[in-house]
mmCIF file of C-alpha atoms in Angstrom:
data_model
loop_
_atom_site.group_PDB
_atom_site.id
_atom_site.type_symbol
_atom_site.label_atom_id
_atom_site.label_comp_id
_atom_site.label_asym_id
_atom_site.label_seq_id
_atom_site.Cartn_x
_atom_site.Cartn_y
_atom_site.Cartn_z
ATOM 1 C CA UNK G 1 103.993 131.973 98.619
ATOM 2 C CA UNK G 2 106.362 134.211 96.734
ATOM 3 C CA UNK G 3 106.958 135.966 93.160
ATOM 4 C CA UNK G 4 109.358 133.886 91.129
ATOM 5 C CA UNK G 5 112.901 135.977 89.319
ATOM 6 C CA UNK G 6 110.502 135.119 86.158
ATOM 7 C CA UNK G 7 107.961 136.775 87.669
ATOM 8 C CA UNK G 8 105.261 133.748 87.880
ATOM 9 C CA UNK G 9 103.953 132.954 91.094
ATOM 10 C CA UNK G 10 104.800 129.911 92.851
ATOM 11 C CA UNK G 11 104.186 128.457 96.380
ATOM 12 C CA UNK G 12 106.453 125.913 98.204
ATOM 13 C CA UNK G 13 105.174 122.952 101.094
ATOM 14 C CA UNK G 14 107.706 121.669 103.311
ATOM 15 C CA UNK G 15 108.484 119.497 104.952
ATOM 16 C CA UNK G 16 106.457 116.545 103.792
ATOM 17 C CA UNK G 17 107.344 113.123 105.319
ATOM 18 C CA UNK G 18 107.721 110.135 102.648
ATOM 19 C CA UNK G 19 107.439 106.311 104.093
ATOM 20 C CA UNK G 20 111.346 104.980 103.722
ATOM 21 C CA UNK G 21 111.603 102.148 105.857
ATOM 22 C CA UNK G 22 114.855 101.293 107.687
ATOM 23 C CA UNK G 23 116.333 104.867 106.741
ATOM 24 C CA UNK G 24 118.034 106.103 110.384
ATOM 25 C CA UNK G 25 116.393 109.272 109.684
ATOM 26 C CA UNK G 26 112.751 110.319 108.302
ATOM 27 C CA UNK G 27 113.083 111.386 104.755
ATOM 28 C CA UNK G 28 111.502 114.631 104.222
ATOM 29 C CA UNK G 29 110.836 116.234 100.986
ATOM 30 C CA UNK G 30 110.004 120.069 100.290
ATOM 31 C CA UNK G 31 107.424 120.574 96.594
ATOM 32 C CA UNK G 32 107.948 123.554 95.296
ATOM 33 C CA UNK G 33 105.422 124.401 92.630
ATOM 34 C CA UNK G 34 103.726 127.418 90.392
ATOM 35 C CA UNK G 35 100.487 128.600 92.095
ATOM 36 C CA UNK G 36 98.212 128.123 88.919
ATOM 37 C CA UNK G 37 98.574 125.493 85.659
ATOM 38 C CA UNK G 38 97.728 121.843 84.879
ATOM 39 C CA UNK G 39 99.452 118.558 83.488
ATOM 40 C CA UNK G 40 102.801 120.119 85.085
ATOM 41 C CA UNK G 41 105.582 118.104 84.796
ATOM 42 C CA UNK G 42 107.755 117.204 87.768
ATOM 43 C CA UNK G 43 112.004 117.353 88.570
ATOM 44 C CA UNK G 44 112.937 115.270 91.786
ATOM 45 C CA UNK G 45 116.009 116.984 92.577
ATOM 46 C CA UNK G 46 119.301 115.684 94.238
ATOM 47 C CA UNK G 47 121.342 117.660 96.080
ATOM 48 C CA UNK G 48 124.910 117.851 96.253
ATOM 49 C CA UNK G 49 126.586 116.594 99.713
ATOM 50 C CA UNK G 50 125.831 117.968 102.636
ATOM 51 C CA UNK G 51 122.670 120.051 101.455
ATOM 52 C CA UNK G 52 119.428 120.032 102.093
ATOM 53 C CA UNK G 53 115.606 120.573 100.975
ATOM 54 C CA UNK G 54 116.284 124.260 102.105
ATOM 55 C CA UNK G 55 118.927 124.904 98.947
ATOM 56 C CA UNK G 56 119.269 124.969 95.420
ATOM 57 C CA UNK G 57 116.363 127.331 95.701
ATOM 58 C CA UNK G 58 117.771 129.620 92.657
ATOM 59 C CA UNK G 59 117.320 126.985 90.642
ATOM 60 C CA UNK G 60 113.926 125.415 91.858
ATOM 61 C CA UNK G 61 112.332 129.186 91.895
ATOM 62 C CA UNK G 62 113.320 129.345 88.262
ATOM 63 C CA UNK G 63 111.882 125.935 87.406
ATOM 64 C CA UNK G 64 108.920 125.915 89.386
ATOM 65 C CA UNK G 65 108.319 129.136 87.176
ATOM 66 C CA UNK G 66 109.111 127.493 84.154
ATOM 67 C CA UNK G 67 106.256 125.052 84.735
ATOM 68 C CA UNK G 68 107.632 122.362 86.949
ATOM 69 C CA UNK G 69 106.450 120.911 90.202
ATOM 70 C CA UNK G 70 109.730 120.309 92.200
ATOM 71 C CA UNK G 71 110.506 117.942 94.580
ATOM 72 C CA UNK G 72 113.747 118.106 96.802
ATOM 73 C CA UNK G 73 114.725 115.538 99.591
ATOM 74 C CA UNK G 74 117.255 115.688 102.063
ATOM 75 C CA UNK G 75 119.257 113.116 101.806
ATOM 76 C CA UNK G 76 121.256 111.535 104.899
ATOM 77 C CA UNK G 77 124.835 113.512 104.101
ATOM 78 C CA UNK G 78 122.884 117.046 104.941
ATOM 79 C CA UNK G 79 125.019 118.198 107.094
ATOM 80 C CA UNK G 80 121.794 118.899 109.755
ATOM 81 C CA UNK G 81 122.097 114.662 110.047
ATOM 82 C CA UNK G 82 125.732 114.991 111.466
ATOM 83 C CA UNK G 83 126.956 112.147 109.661
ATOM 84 C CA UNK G 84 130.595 112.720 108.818
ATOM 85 C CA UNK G 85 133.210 110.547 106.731
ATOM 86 C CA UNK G 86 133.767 108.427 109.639
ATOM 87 C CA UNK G 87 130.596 107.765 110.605
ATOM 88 C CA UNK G 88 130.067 103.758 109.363
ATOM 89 C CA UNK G 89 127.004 104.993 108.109
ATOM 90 C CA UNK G 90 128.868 107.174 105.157
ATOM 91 C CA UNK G 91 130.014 103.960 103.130
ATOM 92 C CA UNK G 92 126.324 103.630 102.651
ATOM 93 C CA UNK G 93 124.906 106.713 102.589
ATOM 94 C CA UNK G 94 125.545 106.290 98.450
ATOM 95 C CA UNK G 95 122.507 103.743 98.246
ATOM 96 C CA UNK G 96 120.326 105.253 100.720
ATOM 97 C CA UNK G 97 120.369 108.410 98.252
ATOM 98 C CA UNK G 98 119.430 106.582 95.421
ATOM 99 C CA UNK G 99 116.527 104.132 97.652
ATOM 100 C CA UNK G 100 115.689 108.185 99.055
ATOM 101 C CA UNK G 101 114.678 109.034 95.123
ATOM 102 C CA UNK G 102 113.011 105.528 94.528
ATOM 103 C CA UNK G 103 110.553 106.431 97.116
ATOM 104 C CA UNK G 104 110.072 110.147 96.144
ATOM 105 C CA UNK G 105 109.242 109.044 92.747
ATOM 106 C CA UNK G 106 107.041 105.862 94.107
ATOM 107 C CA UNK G 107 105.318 108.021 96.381
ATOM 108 C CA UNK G 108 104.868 110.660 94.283
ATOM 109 C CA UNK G 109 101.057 110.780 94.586
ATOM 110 C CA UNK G 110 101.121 110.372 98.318
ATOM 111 C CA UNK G 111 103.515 113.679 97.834
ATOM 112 C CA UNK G 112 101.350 115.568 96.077
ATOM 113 C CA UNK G 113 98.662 115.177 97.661
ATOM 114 C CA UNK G 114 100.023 116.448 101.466
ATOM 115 C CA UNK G 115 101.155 119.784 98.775
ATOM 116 C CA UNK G 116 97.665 120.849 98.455
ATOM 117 C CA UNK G 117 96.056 120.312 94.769
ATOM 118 C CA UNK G 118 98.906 119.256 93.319
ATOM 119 C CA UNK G 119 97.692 115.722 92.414
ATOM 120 C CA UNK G 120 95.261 116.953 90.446
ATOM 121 C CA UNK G 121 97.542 119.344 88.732
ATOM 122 C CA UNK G 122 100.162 117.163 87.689
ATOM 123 C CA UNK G 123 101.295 115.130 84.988
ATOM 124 C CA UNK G 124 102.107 111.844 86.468
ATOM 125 C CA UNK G 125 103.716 110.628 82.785
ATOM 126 C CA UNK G 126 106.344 113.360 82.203
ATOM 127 C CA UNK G 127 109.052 112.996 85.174
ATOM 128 C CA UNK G 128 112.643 114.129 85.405
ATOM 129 C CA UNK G 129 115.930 113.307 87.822
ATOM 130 C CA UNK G 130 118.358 116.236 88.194
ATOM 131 C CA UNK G 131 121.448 116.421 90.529
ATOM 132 C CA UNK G 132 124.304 118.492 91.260
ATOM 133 C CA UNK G 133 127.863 116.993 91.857
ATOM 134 C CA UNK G 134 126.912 113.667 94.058
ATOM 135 C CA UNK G 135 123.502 114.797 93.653
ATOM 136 C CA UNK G 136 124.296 114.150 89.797
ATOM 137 C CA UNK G 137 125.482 110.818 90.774
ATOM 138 C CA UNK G 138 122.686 109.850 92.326
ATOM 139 C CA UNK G 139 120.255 110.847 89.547
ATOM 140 C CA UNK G 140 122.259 109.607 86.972
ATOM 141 C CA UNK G 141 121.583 106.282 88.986
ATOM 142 C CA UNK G 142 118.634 106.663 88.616
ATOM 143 C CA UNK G 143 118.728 107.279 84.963
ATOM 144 C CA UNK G 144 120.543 104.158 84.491
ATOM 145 C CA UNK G 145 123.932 104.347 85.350
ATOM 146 C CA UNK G 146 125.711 101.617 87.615
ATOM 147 C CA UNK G 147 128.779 101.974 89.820
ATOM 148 C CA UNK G 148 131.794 99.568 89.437
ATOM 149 C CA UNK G 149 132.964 97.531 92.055
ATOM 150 C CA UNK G 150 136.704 97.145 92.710
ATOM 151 C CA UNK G 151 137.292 94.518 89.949
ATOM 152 C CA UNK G 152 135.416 96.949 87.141
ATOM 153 C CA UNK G 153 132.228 95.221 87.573
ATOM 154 C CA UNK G 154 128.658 96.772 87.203
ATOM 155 C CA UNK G 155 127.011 96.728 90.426
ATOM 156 C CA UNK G 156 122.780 96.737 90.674
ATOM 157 C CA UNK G 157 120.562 98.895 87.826
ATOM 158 C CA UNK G 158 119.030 101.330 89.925
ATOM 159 C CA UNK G 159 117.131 102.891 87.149
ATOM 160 C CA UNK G 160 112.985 103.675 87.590
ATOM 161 C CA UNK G 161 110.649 102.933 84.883
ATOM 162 C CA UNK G 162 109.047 106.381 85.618
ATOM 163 C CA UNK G 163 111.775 108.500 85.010
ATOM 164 C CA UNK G 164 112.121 109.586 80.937
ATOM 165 C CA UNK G 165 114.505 112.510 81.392
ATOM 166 C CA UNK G 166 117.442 114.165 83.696
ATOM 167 C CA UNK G 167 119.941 116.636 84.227
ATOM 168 C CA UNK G 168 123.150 116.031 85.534
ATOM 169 C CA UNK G 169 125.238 119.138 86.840
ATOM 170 C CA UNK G 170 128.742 118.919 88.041
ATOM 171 C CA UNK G 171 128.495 114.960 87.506
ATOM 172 C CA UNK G 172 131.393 112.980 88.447
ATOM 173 C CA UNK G 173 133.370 111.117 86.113
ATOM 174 C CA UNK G 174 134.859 107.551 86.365
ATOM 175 C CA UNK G 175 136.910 106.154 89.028
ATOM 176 C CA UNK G 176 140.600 105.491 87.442
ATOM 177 C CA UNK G 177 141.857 108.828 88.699
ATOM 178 C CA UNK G 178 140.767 109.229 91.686
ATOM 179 C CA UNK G 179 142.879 111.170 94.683
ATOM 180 C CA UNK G 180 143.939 108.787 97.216
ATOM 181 C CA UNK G 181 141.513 110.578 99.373
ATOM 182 C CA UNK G 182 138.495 109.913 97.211
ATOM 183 C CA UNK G 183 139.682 106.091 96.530
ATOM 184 C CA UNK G 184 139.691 105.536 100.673
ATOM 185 C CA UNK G 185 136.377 107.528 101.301
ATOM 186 C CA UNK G 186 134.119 107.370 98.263
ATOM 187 C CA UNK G 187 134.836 104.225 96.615
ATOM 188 C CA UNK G 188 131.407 104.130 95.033
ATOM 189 C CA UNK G 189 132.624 106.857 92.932
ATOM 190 C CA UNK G 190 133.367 104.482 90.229
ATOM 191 C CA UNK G 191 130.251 105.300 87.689
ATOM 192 C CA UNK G 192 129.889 103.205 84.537
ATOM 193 C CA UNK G 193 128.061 105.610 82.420
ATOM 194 C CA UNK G 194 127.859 103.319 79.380
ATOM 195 C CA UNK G 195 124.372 101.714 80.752
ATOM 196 C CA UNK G 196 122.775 105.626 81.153
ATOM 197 C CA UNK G 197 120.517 105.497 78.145
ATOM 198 C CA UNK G 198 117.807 108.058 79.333
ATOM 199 C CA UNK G 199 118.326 111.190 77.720
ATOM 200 C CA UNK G 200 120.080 113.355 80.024
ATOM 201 C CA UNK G 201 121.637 116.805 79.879
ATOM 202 C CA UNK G 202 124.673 116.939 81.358
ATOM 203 C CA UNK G 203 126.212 120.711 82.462
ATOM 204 C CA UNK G 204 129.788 121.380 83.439
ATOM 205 C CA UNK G 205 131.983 123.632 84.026
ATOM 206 C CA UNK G 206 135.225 125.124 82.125
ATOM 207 C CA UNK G 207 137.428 125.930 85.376
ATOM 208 C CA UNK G 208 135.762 123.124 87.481
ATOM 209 C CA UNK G 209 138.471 121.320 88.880
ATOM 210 C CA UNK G 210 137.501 119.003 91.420
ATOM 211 C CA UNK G 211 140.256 117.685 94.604
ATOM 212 C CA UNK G 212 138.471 114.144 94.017
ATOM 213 C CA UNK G 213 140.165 113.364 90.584
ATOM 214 C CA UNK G 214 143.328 114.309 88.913
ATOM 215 C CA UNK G 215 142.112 114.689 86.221
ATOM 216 C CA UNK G 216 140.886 118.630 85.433
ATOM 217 C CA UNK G 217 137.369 120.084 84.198
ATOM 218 C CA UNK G 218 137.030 117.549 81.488
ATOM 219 C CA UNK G 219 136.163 114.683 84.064
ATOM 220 C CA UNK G 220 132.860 116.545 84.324
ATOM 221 C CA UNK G 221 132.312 115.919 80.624
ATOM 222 C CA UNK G 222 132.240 111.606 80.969
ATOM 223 C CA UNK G 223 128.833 111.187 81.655
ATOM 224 C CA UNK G 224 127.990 113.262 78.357
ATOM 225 C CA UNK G 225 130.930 111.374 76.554
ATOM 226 C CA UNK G 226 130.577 107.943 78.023
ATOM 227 C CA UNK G 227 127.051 107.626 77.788
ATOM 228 C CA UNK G 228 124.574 106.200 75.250
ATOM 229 C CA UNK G 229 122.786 108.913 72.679
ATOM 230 C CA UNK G 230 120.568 111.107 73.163
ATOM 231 C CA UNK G 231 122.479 113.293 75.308
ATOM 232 C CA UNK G 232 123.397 117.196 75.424
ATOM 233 C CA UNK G 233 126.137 118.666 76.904
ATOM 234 C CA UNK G 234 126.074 122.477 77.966
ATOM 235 C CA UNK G 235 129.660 123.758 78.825
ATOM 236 C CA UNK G 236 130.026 126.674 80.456
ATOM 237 C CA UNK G 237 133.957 128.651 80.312
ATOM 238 C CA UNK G 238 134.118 129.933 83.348
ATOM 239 C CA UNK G 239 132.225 127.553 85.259
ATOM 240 C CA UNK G 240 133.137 126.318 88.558
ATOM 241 C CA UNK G 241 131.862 123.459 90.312
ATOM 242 C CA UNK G 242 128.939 125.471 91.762
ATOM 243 C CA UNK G 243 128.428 127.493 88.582
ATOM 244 C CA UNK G 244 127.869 131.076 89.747
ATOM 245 C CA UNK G 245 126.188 130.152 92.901
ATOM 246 C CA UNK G 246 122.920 127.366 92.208
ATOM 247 C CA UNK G 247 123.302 125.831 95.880
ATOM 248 C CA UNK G 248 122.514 129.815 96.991
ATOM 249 C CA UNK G 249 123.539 133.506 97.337
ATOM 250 C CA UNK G 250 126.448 133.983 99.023
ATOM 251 C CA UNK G 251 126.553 130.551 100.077
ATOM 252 C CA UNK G 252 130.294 129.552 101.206
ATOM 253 C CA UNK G 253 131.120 126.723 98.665
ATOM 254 C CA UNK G 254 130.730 129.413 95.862
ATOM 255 C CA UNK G 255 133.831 130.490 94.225
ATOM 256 C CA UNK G 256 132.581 131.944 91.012
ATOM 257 C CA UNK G 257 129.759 133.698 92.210
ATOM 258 C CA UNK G 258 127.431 135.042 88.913
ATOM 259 C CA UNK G 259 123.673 135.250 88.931
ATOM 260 C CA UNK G 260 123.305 135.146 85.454
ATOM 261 C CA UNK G 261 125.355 132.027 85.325
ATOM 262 C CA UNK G 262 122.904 130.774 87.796
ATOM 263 C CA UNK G 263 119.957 131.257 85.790
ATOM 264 C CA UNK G 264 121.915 129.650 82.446
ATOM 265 C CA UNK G 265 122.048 126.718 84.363
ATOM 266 C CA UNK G 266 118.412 127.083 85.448
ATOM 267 C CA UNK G 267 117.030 127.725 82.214
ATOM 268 C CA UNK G 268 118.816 125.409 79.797
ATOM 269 C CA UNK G 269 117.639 122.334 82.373
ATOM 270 C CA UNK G 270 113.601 123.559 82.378
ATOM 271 C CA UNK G 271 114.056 124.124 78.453
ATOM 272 C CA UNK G 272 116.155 121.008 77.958
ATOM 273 C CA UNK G 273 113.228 118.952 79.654
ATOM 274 C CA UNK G 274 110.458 120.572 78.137
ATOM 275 C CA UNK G 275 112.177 119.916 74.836
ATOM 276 C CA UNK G 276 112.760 116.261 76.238
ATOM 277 C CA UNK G 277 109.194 115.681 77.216
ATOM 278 C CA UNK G 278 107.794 116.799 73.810
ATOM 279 C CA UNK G 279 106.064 119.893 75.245
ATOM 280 C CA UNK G 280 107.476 122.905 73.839
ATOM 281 C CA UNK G 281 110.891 122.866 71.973
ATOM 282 C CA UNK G 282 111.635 127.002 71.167
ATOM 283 C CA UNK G 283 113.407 127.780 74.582
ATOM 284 C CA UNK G 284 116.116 124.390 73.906
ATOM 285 C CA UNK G 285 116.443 125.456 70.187
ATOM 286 C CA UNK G 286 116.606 129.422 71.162
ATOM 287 C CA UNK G 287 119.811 128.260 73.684
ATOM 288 C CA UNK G 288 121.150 126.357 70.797
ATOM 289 C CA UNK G 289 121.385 129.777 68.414
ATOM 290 C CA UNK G 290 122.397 131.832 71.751
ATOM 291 C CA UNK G 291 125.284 129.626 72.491
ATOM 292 C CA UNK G 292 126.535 129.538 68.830
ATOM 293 C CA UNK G 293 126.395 133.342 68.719
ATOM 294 C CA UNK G 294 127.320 133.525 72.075
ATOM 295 C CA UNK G 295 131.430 134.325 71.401
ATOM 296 C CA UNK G 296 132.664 130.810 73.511
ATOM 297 C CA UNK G 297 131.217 131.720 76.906
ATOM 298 C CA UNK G 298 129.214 128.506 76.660
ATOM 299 C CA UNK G 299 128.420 126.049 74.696
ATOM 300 C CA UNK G 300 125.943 123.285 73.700
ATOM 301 C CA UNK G 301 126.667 119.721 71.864
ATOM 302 C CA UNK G 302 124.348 117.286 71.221
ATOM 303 C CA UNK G 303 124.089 113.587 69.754
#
């Protein structure tokens, strides 16, 4: 049990197995949750390769303070699995990530439940996706977007009937650019957004500039511009693919370490959603007047 950077109290339960048959390793899950409230709504968050249910947590504290329960697998890739890029598992790993969230979110009750009073707590009808880089990939699967094959066709809808709202962070764009290293390793990185129609908030950054693509920071932008209304995008200038630091202090992969970039990030997803899920819509339209006050260090579009 700790004090949230908002202050609120909020408790986290981990690990917590979740059934996933023929998965080469158990699927464990970590809630994170505040210690007091009712109908909360829930995020089922993806993280970004090699992670784990043990990061992120500067953006789950924030959320869980906000009012969310928050539920983080590990997905395969964490780099406590071992499995590297030439393991024949890796081509895979892509759809065991997206079958990892189809049975978070199907055995959601089940999850709840092991995390102490949650299932009475919770609101089973107001549920979001959010990722961060392939994390964002994933959920944006999730949220209805399909990844081409190597003739440009749409491969299976992996979208849940469940899910009514997401955030994608540092979200890949499509495939035509891709680095010959990406094209050999990560073919699956070929996402056809235009099939996305949940409304989704998609955050990048201004100086992200990924080795994956050729293309520069705007690549992060497809799945805002190349996706079916409603969407939001929130831009931030000096943004880099980590965005201040939301995998964890001091954590290596951060080259742009800024807390209060961290808790930007934090705050426009948990007011985006709430905004999203009808339930309170001041904090989203607050951001919106912040940002166009704000003198260009980020921004927020809509349509």
């Amino acid at each position: 049990m700790s004090s949230s950077p908002l202050g609120r109290r909020i408790v986290a339960v981990k690990p917590i197995a979740v059934a996933a048959p023929g998965r080469s390793v158990d699927l464990q899950v970590k809630v994170t949750a505040p210690l007091s409230g009712h109908d909360l709504p829930v995020i089922v968050f993806s993280h970004g390769n090699a992670w784990s249910l043990d990061g992120y947590e500067p953006l789950v504290d924030r959320w869980a303070a906000a009012g969310f329960i928050v539920v983080q697998p590990t997905h395969l890739d964490s780099r406590r699995n071992g499995i590297g890029w030439d393991d024949p598992r890796f081509a895979t790993i892509w759809r065991v990530r997206i079958a990892d969230l189809h049975a978070v979110l199907d055995g959601l009750g089940d999850i709840l439940l092991q995390a102490g009073d949650l299932a009475t707590r919770v609101d089973p009808e107001r549920i979001a996706v959010v990722g961060h880089s392939w994390g964002a990939q994933t959920a944006g699967a999730i949220l209805g977007a399909r990844v081409l094959d190597a003739d440009g066709v749409p491969g299976e809808d992996f979208s849940h009937p469940g899910v009514s709202a997401g955030a994608l962070i540092a979200a890949t764009g499509t495939g035509d650019t891709l680095t010959p290293f990406a094209a050999e390793h990560l073919p699956f990185m070929r996402p056809d957004y235009s099939t996305m129609t949940t409304p989704a908030l998609v955050v990048a950054g201004g100086k992200d500039r990924s080795q994956l693509s050729t293309r520069g920071p705007e690549w992060f932008t497809d799945a805002y511009r190349l996706s079916p209304s409603p969407k939001s995008l929130l831009t931030i200038a000096e943004g880099e693919h980590t965005l201040g630091g939301i995998a964890g202090e001091m954590v290596a992969e951060t080259t742009d370490e800024d807390p209060a970039r961290v808790a930007l990030v934090a705050d426009a997803v948990s007011a985006y959603l709430l905004d999203a899920f009808k339930l309170d819509g001041t904090a989203w339209a607050d951001l919106g007047g912040a940002a166009a006050s704000g003198g260009g260090a980020w921004s927020i579009a809509g349509r």
